[in-house]
GROMACS .gro file of C-alpha atoms in nm:
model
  203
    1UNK     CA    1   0.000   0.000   0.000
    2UNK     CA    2   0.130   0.356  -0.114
    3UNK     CA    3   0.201   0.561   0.178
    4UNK     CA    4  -0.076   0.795   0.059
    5UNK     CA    5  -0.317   0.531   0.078
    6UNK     CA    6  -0.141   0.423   0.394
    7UNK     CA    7  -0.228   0.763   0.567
    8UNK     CA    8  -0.576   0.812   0.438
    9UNK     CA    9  -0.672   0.472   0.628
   10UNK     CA   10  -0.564   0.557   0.890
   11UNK     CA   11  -0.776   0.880   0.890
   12UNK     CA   12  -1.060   0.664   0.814
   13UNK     CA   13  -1.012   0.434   1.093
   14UNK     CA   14  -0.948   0.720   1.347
   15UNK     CA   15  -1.248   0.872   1.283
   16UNK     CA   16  -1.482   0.544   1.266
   17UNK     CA   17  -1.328   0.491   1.591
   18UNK     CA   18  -1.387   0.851   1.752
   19UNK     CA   19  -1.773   0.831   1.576
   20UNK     CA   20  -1.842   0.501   1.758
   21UNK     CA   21  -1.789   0.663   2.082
   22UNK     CA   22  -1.911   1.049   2.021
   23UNK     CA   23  -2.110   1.050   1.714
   24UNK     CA   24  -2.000   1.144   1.333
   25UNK     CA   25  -2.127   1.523   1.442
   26UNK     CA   26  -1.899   1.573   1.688
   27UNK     CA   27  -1.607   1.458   1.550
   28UNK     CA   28  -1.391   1.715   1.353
   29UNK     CA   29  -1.090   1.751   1.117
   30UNK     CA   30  -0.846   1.875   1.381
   31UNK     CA   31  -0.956   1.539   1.664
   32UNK     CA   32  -0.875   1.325   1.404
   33UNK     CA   33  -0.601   1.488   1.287
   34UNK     CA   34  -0.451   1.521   1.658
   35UNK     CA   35  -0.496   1.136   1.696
   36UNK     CA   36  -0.337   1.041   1.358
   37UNK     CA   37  -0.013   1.257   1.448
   38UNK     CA   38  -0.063   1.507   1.122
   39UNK     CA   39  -0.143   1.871   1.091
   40UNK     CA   40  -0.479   2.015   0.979
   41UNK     CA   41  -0.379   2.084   0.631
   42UNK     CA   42  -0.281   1.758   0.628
   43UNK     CA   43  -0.589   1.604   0.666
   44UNK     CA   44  -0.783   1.817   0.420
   45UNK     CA   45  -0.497   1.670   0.154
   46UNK     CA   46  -0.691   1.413   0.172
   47UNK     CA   47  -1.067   1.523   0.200
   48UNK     CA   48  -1.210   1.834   0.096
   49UNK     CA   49  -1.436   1.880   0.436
   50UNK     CA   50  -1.550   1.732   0.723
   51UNK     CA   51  -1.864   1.573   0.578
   52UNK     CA   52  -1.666   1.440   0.266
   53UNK     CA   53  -1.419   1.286   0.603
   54UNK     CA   54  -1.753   1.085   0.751
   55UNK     CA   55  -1.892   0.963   0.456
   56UNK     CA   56  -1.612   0.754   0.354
   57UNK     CA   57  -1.537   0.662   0.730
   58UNK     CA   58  -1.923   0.527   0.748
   59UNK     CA   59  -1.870   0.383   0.398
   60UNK     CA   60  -1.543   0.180   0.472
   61UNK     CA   61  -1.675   0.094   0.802
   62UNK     CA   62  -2.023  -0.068   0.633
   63UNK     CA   63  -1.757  -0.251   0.362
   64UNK     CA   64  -1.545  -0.386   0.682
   65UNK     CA   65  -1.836  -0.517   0.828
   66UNK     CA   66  -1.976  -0.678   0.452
   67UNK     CA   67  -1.616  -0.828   0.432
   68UNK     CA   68  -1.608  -0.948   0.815
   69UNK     CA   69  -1.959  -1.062   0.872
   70UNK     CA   70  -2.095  -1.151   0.519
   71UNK     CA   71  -1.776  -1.318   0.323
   72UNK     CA   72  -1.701  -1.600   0.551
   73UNK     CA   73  -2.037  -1.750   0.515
   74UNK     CA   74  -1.957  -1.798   0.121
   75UNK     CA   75  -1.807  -2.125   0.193
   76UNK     CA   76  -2.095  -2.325   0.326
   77UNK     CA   77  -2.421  -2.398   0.108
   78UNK     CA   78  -2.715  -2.096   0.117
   79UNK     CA   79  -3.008  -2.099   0.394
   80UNK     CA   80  -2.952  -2.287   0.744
   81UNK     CA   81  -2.538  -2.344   0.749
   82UNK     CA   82  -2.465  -1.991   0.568
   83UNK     CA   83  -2.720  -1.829   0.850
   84UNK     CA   84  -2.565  -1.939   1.143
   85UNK     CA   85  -2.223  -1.887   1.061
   86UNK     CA   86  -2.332  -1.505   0.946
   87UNK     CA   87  -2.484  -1.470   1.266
   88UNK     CA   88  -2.218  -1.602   1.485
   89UNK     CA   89  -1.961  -1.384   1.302
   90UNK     CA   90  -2.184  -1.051   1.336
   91UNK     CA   91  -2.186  -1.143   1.739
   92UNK     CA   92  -1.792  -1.178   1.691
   93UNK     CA   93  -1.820  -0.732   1.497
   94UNK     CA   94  -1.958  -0.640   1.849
   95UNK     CA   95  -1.776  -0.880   2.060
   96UNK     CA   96  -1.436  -0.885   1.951
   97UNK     CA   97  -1.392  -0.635   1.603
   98UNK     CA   98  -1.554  -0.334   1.761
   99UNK     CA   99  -1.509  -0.424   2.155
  100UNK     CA  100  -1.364  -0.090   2.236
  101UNK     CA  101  -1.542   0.204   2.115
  102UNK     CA  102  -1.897   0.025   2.029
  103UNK     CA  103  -1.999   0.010   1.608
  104UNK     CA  104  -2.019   0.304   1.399
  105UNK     CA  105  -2.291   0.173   1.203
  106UNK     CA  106  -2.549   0.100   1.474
  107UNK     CA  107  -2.414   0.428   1.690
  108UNK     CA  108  -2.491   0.577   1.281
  109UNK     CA  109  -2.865   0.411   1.293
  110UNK     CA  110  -2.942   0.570   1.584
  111UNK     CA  111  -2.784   0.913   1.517
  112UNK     CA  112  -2.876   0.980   1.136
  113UNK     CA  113  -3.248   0.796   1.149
  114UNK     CA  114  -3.403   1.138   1.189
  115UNK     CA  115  -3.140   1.379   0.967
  116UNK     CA  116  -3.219   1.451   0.664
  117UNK     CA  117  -2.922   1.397   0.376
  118UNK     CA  118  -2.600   1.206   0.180
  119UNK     CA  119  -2.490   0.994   0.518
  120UNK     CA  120  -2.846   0.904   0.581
  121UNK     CA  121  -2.941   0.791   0.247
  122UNK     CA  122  -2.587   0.597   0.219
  123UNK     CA  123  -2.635   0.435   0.500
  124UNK     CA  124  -3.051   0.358   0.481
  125UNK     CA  125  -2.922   0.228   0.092
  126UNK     CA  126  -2.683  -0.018   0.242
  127UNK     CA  127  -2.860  -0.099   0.523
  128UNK     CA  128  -3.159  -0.193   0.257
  129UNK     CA  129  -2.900  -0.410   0.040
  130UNK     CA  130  -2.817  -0.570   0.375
  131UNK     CA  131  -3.185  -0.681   0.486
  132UNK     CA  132  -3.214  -0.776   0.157
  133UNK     CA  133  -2.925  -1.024   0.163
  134UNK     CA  134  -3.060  -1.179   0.479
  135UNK     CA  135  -3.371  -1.196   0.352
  136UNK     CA  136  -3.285  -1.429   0.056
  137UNK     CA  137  -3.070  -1.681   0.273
  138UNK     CA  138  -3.411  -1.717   0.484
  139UNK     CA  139  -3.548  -1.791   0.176
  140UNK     CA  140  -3.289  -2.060   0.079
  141UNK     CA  141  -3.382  -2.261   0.443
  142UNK     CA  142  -3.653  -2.461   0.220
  143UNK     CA  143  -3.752  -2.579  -0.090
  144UNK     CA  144  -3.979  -2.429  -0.211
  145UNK     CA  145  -3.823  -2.127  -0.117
  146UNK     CA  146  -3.990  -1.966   0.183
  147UNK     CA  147  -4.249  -1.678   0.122
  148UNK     CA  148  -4.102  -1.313   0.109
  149UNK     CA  149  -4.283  -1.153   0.396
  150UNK     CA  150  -4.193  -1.425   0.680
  151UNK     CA  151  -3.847  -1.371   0.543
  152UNK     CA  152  -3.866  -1.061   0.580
  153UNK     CA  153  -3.976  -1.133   0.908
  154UNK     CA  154  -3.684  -1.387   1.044
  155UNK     CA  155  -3.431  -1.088   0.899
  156UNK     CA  156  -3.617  -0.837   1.140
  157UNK     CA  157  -3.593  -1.082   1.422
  158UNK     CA  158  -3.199  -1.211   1.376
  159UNK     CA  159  -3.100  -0.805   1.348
  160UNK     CA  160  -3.345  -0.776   1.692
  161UNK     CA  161  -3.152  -1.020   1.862
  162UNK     CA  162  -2.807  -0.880   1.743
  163UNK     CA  163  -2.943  -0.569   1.906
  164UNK     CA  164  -3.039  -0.741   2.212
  165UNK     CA  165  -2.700  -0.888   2.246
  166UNK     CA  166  -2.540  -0.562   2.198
  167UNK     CA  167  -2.767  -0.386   2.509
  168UNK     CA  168  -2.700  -0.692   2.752
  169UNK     CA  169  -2.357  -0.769   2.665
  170UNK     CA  170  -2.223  -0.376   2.658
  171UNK     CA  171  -2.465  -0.202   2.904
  172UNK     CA  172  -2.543  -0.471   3.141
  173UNK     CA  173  -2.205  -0.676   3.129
  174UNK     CA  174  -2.433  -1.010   3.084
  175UNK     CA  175  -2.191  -1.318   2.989
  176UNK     CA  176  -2.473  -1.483   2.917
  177UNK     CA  177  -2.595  -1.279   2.620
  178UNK     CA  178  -2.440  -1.452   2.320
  179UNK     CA  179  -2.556  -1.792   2.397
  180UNK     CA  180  -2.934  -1.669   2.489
  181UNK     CA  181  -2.866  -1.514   2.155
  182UNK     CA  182  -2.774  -1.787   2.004
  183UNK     CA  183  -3.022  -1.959   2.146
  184UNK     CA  184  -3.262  -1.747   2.020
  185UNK     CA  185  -3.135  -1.763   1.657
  186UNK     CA  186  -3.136  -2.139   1.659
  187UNK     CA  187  -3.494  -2.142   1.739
  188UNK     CA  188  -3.558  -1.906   1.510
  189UNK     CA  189  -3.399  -2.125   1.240
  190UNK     CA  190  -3.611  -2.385   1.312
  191UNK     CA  191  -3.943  -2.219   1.353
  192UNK     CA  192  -3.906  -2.025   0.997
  193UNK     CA  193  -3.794  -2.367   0.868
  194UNK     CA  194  -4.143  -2.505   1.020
  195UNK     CA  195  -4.288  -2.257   0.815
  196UNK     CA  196  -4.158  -2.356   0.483
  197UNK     CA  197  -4.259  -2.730   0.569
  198UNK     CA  198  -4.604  -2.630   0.651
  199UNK     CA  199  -4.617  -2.458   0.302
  200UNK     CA  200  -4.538  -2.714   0.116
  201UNK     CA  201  -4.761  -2.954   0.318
  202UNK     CA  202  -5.068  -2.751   0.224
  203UNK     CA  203  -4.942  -2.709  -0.164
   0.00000   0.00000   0.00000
């Protein structure tokens, strides 16, 4: 990696770091640039403002988490096996990827849902291409494939229990939240796959 490219990573990871804690507003050009060791005018080298600074810091954060969450479920078959290793490796973003500092893109859900503009829309758009991934590997747990709206239903639930996990394991130091999460997730598995059987019993 060019040192260029080096230095603007860096920037990005500072300040995906610093927006976990305090929220993409209140970060600025001159905290990151403090934390990263370079002046000012260094920093807007590499981006033309502040906004420009935490749109590609939300952007790089959302294709971490694709590449750290999403890609090592590629190797096993679509529906069930994919679905549980997904799940197990978004627990591992909060637990172990982000375990200082929280994760910019659900401290970003909470903080852009009501403003208006480019990092809302950005993120709402991947966010969308994200529920619909899920959505089709529910799909894939039976043959024929299951319906679109409880799909769309078992996403809603496995991102609720991510969320649940999140609140007990952060706020109220349970060490029992990722297996009641997991827990959760398996039964979920089964009673969507239920579903699909039911379905086709009745076709």
């Amino acid at each position: 990696m060019k040192k260029g490219d080096a230095t603007r990573a860096r920037i990005l990871e500072t300040a995906a770091r610093q927006a976990a804690v305090r929220g993409l507003a209140a970060v600025s050009l001159n905290d990151v640039a403090e934390s990263v060791g370079l002046s000012k005018s260094a920093v807007f080298k590499h981006f033309a403002s502040k906004e420009a600074m935490q749109f590609e810091a939300l952007e790089a954060t959302l294709d971490r988490f694709l590449e750290f969450v999403w890609e090592p479920g590629q190797a096993h078959p679509p529906g069930r096996e994919r679905l549980k290793v997904v799940f197990d490796r978004w627990l591992d973003w909060g637990e172990v990827e982000n375990a200082e500092g929280g994760c910019l893109i659900a401290a970003a859900s909470v903080e852009l849902d009501d403003q208006p503009g480019p990092l809302r829309e950005m993120l709402k758009f991947r966010q969308e291409r994200w529920r619909k991934r899920l959505t089709g590997e529910f799909r894939a747990l039976t043959d024929p494939p299951l319906g679109k709206d409880d799909a769309l239903a078992a996403a809603f639930q496995m991102k609720s229990f991510i969320l649940g996990h999140a609140d007990s394991r952060r706020l109220l130091d349970d060490r029992s939240a990722r297996r009641a999460a997991r827990d959760a997730f398996v039964a979920l598995l089964d009673r969507t796959a239920a579903l699909g059987n039911e379905a086709r019993a009745h076709a």
